[in-house]
Amino acid sequence: NAGVMQNPRHLVRRRGQEARLRCSPMKGHSHVYWYRQLPEEGLKFMVYLQKENIIDESGMPKERFSAEFPKEGPSILRIQQVVRGDSAAYFCASSPGLAIGEQFFGPGTRLTVL
Amino acid sequence: DQQVKQNSPSLSVQEGRISILNCDYTNSMFDYFLWYKKYPAEGPTFLISISSIKDKNEDGRFTVFLNKSAKHLSLHIVPSQPGDSAVYFCAASEGTSGSRLTFGEGTQLTVNP
């Protein structure tokens, strides 16, 4: 099954630590998106990347958050010096990058900050 | 500023009846709309989409209706089944390829046997 893969599925960090979330898009997909879902809310766009390029990061918090999608390997969402408010489900989606179309989501990483 | 709104947090229907989930949007630049279904602890699963050049799209038991003048869309599920019980998210994007999705808050659908 070549679906979108995310790991880890669950991640626990203490305040001030770093969190690294990984996403492998579906085979043949070159566009990756990250979304965050806070408790009792809908999904909120964070960043859109293509290989080695950040296309739209308008949803990313200005500090502590960064994302990359290297030429080889998965996309990484990195959160430095985590705070309790970062606790959320982080979803990655991918698309083939053709005309308008749906995005396919991974199972998510649930980050808990203690 | 909530550009996509689902005003009903929950909906309960009987098995076999019709489920109607509603969604309103404010951004006139949106021209592609999608519905996703989500189970707890899983990622959203794509259900059906519609482009703004259409007013209806059908796929099996699922039909999406778009009223551009009212900036309103709805998802009809007929007949509803207990396995349809999930959170349904409406999402919208502007027309360019690779654009981000803006999601509503979701509606919890419960289909009772």
Coordinates of C-alpha atoms in Angstrom, one line a residue:
Chain A
N1 CA 0.0 0.0 0.0
A2 CA 1.7 3.2 -1.2
G3 CA -0.3 5.6 0.9
V4 CA 1.1 8.7 2.7
M5 CA 3.2 7.6 5.6
Q6 CA 3.9 9.5 8.8
N7 CA 6.1 8.7 11.7
P8 CA 6.1 8.6 14.6
R9 CA 2.3 8.2 15.1
H10 CA 2.7 9.4 18.7
L11 CA 5.3 11.7 20.1
V12 CA 5.7 12.9 23.6
R13 CA 8.1 15.8 24.4
R14 CA 8.8 17.9 27.4
R15 CA 8.6 21.7 27.2
G16 CA 11.8 23.0 25.6
Q17 CA 12.6 19.9 23.6
E18 CA 12.6 19.5 19.9
A19 CA 10.0 17.6 17.9
R20 CA 10.7 16.1 14.4
L21 CA 7.8 14.8 12.4
R22 CA 8.3 12.9 9.2
C23 CA 6.2 12.4 6.1
S24 CA 6.7 10.2 3.1
P25 CA 4.3 11.2 0.3
M26 CA 2.5 8.7 -1.9
K27 CA 4.5 7.3 -4.7
G28 CA 4.6 9.7 -7.7
H29 CA 3.5 12.7 -5.6
S30 CA 5.8 15.7 -5.6
H31 CA 3.7 18.1 -3.5
V32 CA 3.6 17.9 0.3
Y33 CA 1.4 19.9 2.7
W34 CA 1.4 20.0 6.5
Y35 CA -1.8 20.8 8.5
R36 CA -2.3 21.0 12.2
Q37 CA -5.5 20.1 14.1
L38 CA -5.9 21.5 17.6
P39 CA -8.4 19.8 19.9
E40 CA -12.0 20.4 18.9
E41 CA -11.0 22.4 15.8
G42 CA -10.7 21.8 12.1
L43 CA -7.4 21.3 10.2
K44 CA -5.3 24.4 9.6
F45 CA -2.9 24.8 6.8
M46 CA 0.8 25.3 7.8
V47 CA 3.1 24.9 4.8
Y48 CA 3.2 23.6 1.2
L49 CA 6.5 22.2 -0.2
Q50 CA 7.8 20.7 -3.4
K51 CA 11.1 18.9 -3.6
E52 CA 13.8 21.3 -2.2
N53 CA 11.4 24.2 -2.2
I54 CA 9.0 25.9 0.2
I55 CA 6.1 27.1 -2.0
D56 CA 3.8 28.6 0.7
E57 CA 4.6 28.9 4.4
S58 CA 1.9 31.4 5.2
G59 CA 0.4 29.2 7.8
M60 CA 3.6 28.5 9.7
P61 CA 4.1 30.2 13.1
K62 CA 6.9 32.8 12.7
E63 CA 9.2 31.2 15.3
R64 CA 10.3 27.7 16.3
F65 CA 8.6 26.0 13.3
S66 CA 10.4 24.9 10.1
A67 CA 9.8 22.5 7.3
E68 CA 11.8 20.9 4.5
F69 CA 11.4 18.4 1.7
P70 CA 14.8 17.3 0.6
K71 CA 15.7 15.9 -2.8
E72 CA 16.0 12.5 -1.1
G73 CA 14.0 11.3 1.9
P74 CA 10.9 12.3 3.7
S75 CA 9.5 15.8 4.4
I76 CA 10.3 16.9 7.9
L77 CA 8.3 19.3 10.1
R78 CA 10.5 20.5 12.9
I79 CA 9.4 22.3 16.1
Q80 CA 12.0 23.7 18.3
Q81 CA 11.6 24.4 22.0
V82 CA 8.1 23.0 22.1
V83 CA 5.4 24.5 24.4
R84 CA 2.2 23.0 25.7
G85 CA 0.2 24.9 23.0
D86 CA 2.0 22.8 20.3
S87 CA 0.1 19.7 21.5
A88 CA -2.0 18.8 18.5
A89 CA -2.4 16.3 15.6
Y90 CA -0.1 17.1 12.7
F91 CA -1.2 15.8 9.3
C92 CA 0.7 15.5 6.2
A93 CA -0.9 15.3 2.7
S94 CA 0.4 14.8 -0.7
S95 CA -0.8 15.4 -4.2
P96 CA 0.6 14.7 -7.7
G97 CA 0.9 18.3 -8.5
L98 CA -1.2 18.2 -11.6
A99 CA -4.4 20.2 -12.1
I100 CA -6.7 20.9 -9.2
G101 CA -7.3 17.8 -7.3
E102 CA -7.6 16.2 -4.0
Q103 CA -4.9 15.9 -1.4
F104 CA -4.3 12.5 0.2
F105 CA -3.7 12.5 3.9
G106 CA -1.5 10.4 6.2
P107 CA -2.6 9.0 9.5
G108 CA -1.1 11.9 11.5
T109 CA 1.4 12.4 14.3
R110 CA -0.1 13.2 17.7
L111 CA 2.3 15.4 19.6
T112 CA 1.9 15.7 23.3
V113 CA 4.0 18.3 25.2
L114 CA 4.3 17.7 28.9
Chain B
D1 CA -11.5 34.8 10.1
Q2 CA -13.3 31.5 9.4
Q3 CA -13.6 31.4 5.7
V4 CA -15.3 27.9 5.6
K5 CA -18.0 27.2 8.2
Q6 CA -19.9 24.1 9.1
N7 CA -22.5 25.4 11.5
S8 CA -23.8 22.1 12.7
P9 CA -21.3 20.4 15.1
S10 CA -23.3 17.2 15.0
L11 CA -26.0 15.4 13.1
S12 CA -27.9 12.2 14.0
V13 CA -29.9 10.2 11.5
Q14 CA -31.5 6.8 11.2
E15 CA -30.0 4.1 9.1
G16 CA -31.4 4.1 5.6
R17 CA -32.4 7.8 5.7
I18 CA -30.7 10.7 4.1
S19 CA -27.9 12.6 5.8
I20 CA -27.4 16.2 4.7
L21 CA -24.3 18.0 5.8
N22 CA -24.0 21.7 5.1
C23 CA -21.1 24.1 4.5
D24 CA -20.8 27.9 3.9
Y25 CA -17.9 29.9 2.6
T26 CA -17.0 33.5 2.4
N27 CA -14.1 33.7 0.0
S28 CA -15.2 34.4 -3.5
M29 CA -11.9 33.1 -4.8
F30 CA -12.6 29.5 -3.8
D31 CA -13.5 27.5 -6.8
Y32 CA -12.8 23.9 -5.8
F33 CA -14.6 22.2 -2.9
L34 CA -14.0 18.8 -1.3
W35 CA -15.5 16.7 1.4
Y36 CA -13.4 14.5 3.7
K37 CA -14.4 11.9 6.2
K38 CA -12.4 11.3 9.3
Y39 CA -12.4 8.6 11.9
P40 CA -10.8 9.1 15.3
A41 CA -7.0 8.7 15.3
E42 CA -6.9 8.5 11.5
G43 CA -6.2 11.0 8.8
P44 CA -9.0 12.5 6.7
T45 CA -10.1 10.4 3.7
F46 CA -11.2 12.1 0.5
L47 CA -14.9 11.5 -0.4
I48 CA -16.0 13.7 -3.2
S49 CA -15.2 17.0 -4.8
I50 CA -16.8 19.6 -7.0
S51 CA -15.5 22.4 -9.2
S52 CA -17.2 25.7 -9.3
I53 CA -18.2 25.2 -12.9
K54 CA -20.6 22.5 -11.8
D55 CA -23.5 22.6 -9.4
K56 CA -23.7 18.9 -8.7
N57 CA -21.4 15.9 -8.5
E58 CA -22.5 12.4 -7.7
D59 CA -20.5 9.3 -6.7
G60 CA -22.5 6.3 -5.5
R61 CA -24.3 7.2 -2.3
F62 CA -22.6 10.6 -2.1
T63 CA -23.8 13.7 -3.9
V64 CA -22.4 17.2 -3.4
F65 CA -24.4 20.3 -4.4
L66 CA -22.9 23.7 -4.9
N67 CA -24.8 27.0 -4.8
K68 CA -22.3 29.6 -5.8
S69 CA -24.6 32.6 -5.4
A70 CA -25.3 31.6 -1.9
K71 CA -21.7 30.4 -1.3
H72 CA -23.1 27.2 0.1
L73 CA -22.5 23.5 -0.5
S74 CA -24.0 20.4 0.9
L75 CA -23.2 16.7 1.0
H76 CA -26.0 14.2 0.7
I77 CA -25.6 10.6 1.8
V78 CA -28.3 8.2 0.7
P79 CA -29.0 5.8 2.1
S80 CA -27.0 6.4 5.3
Q81 CA -25.3 3.4 6.9
P82 CA -23.9 3.0 10.4
G83 CA -20.4 2.8 8.9
D84 CA -20.8 6.4 7.7
S85 CA -20.6 7.6 11.4
A86 CA -17.6 9.9 11.4
V87 CA -16.6 13.5 11.4
Y88 CA -17.1 15.2 8.0
F89 CA -15.0 18.1 6.9
C90 CA -15.8 20.5 4.1
A91 CA -12.7 22.1 2.5
A92 CA -12.1 24.7 -0.2
S93 CA -9.2 25.9 -2.4
E94 CA -8.5 28.6 -4.9
G95 CA -8.0 27.5 -8.4
T96 CA -4.3 27.2 -8.9
S97 CA -2.7 23.8 -8.9
G98 CA -1.2 22.8 -5.6
S99 CA -3.1 25.3 -3.5
R100 CA -3.8 24.8 0.2
L101 CA -7.1 23.6 1.5
T102 CA -9.1 25.7 4.0
F103 CA -11.2 23.4 6.2
G104 CA -14.4 23.9 8.1
E105 CA -14.7 22.8 11.7
G106 CA -16.3 19.5 10.9
T107 CA -19.7 17.9 11.6
Q108 CA -20.0 14.7 13.6
L109 CA -22.4 12.4 11.8
T110 CA -24.0 9.5 13.8
V111 CA -26.0 7.0 11.9
N112 CA -28.2 4.9 14.3
P113 CA -29.1 1.3 13.4

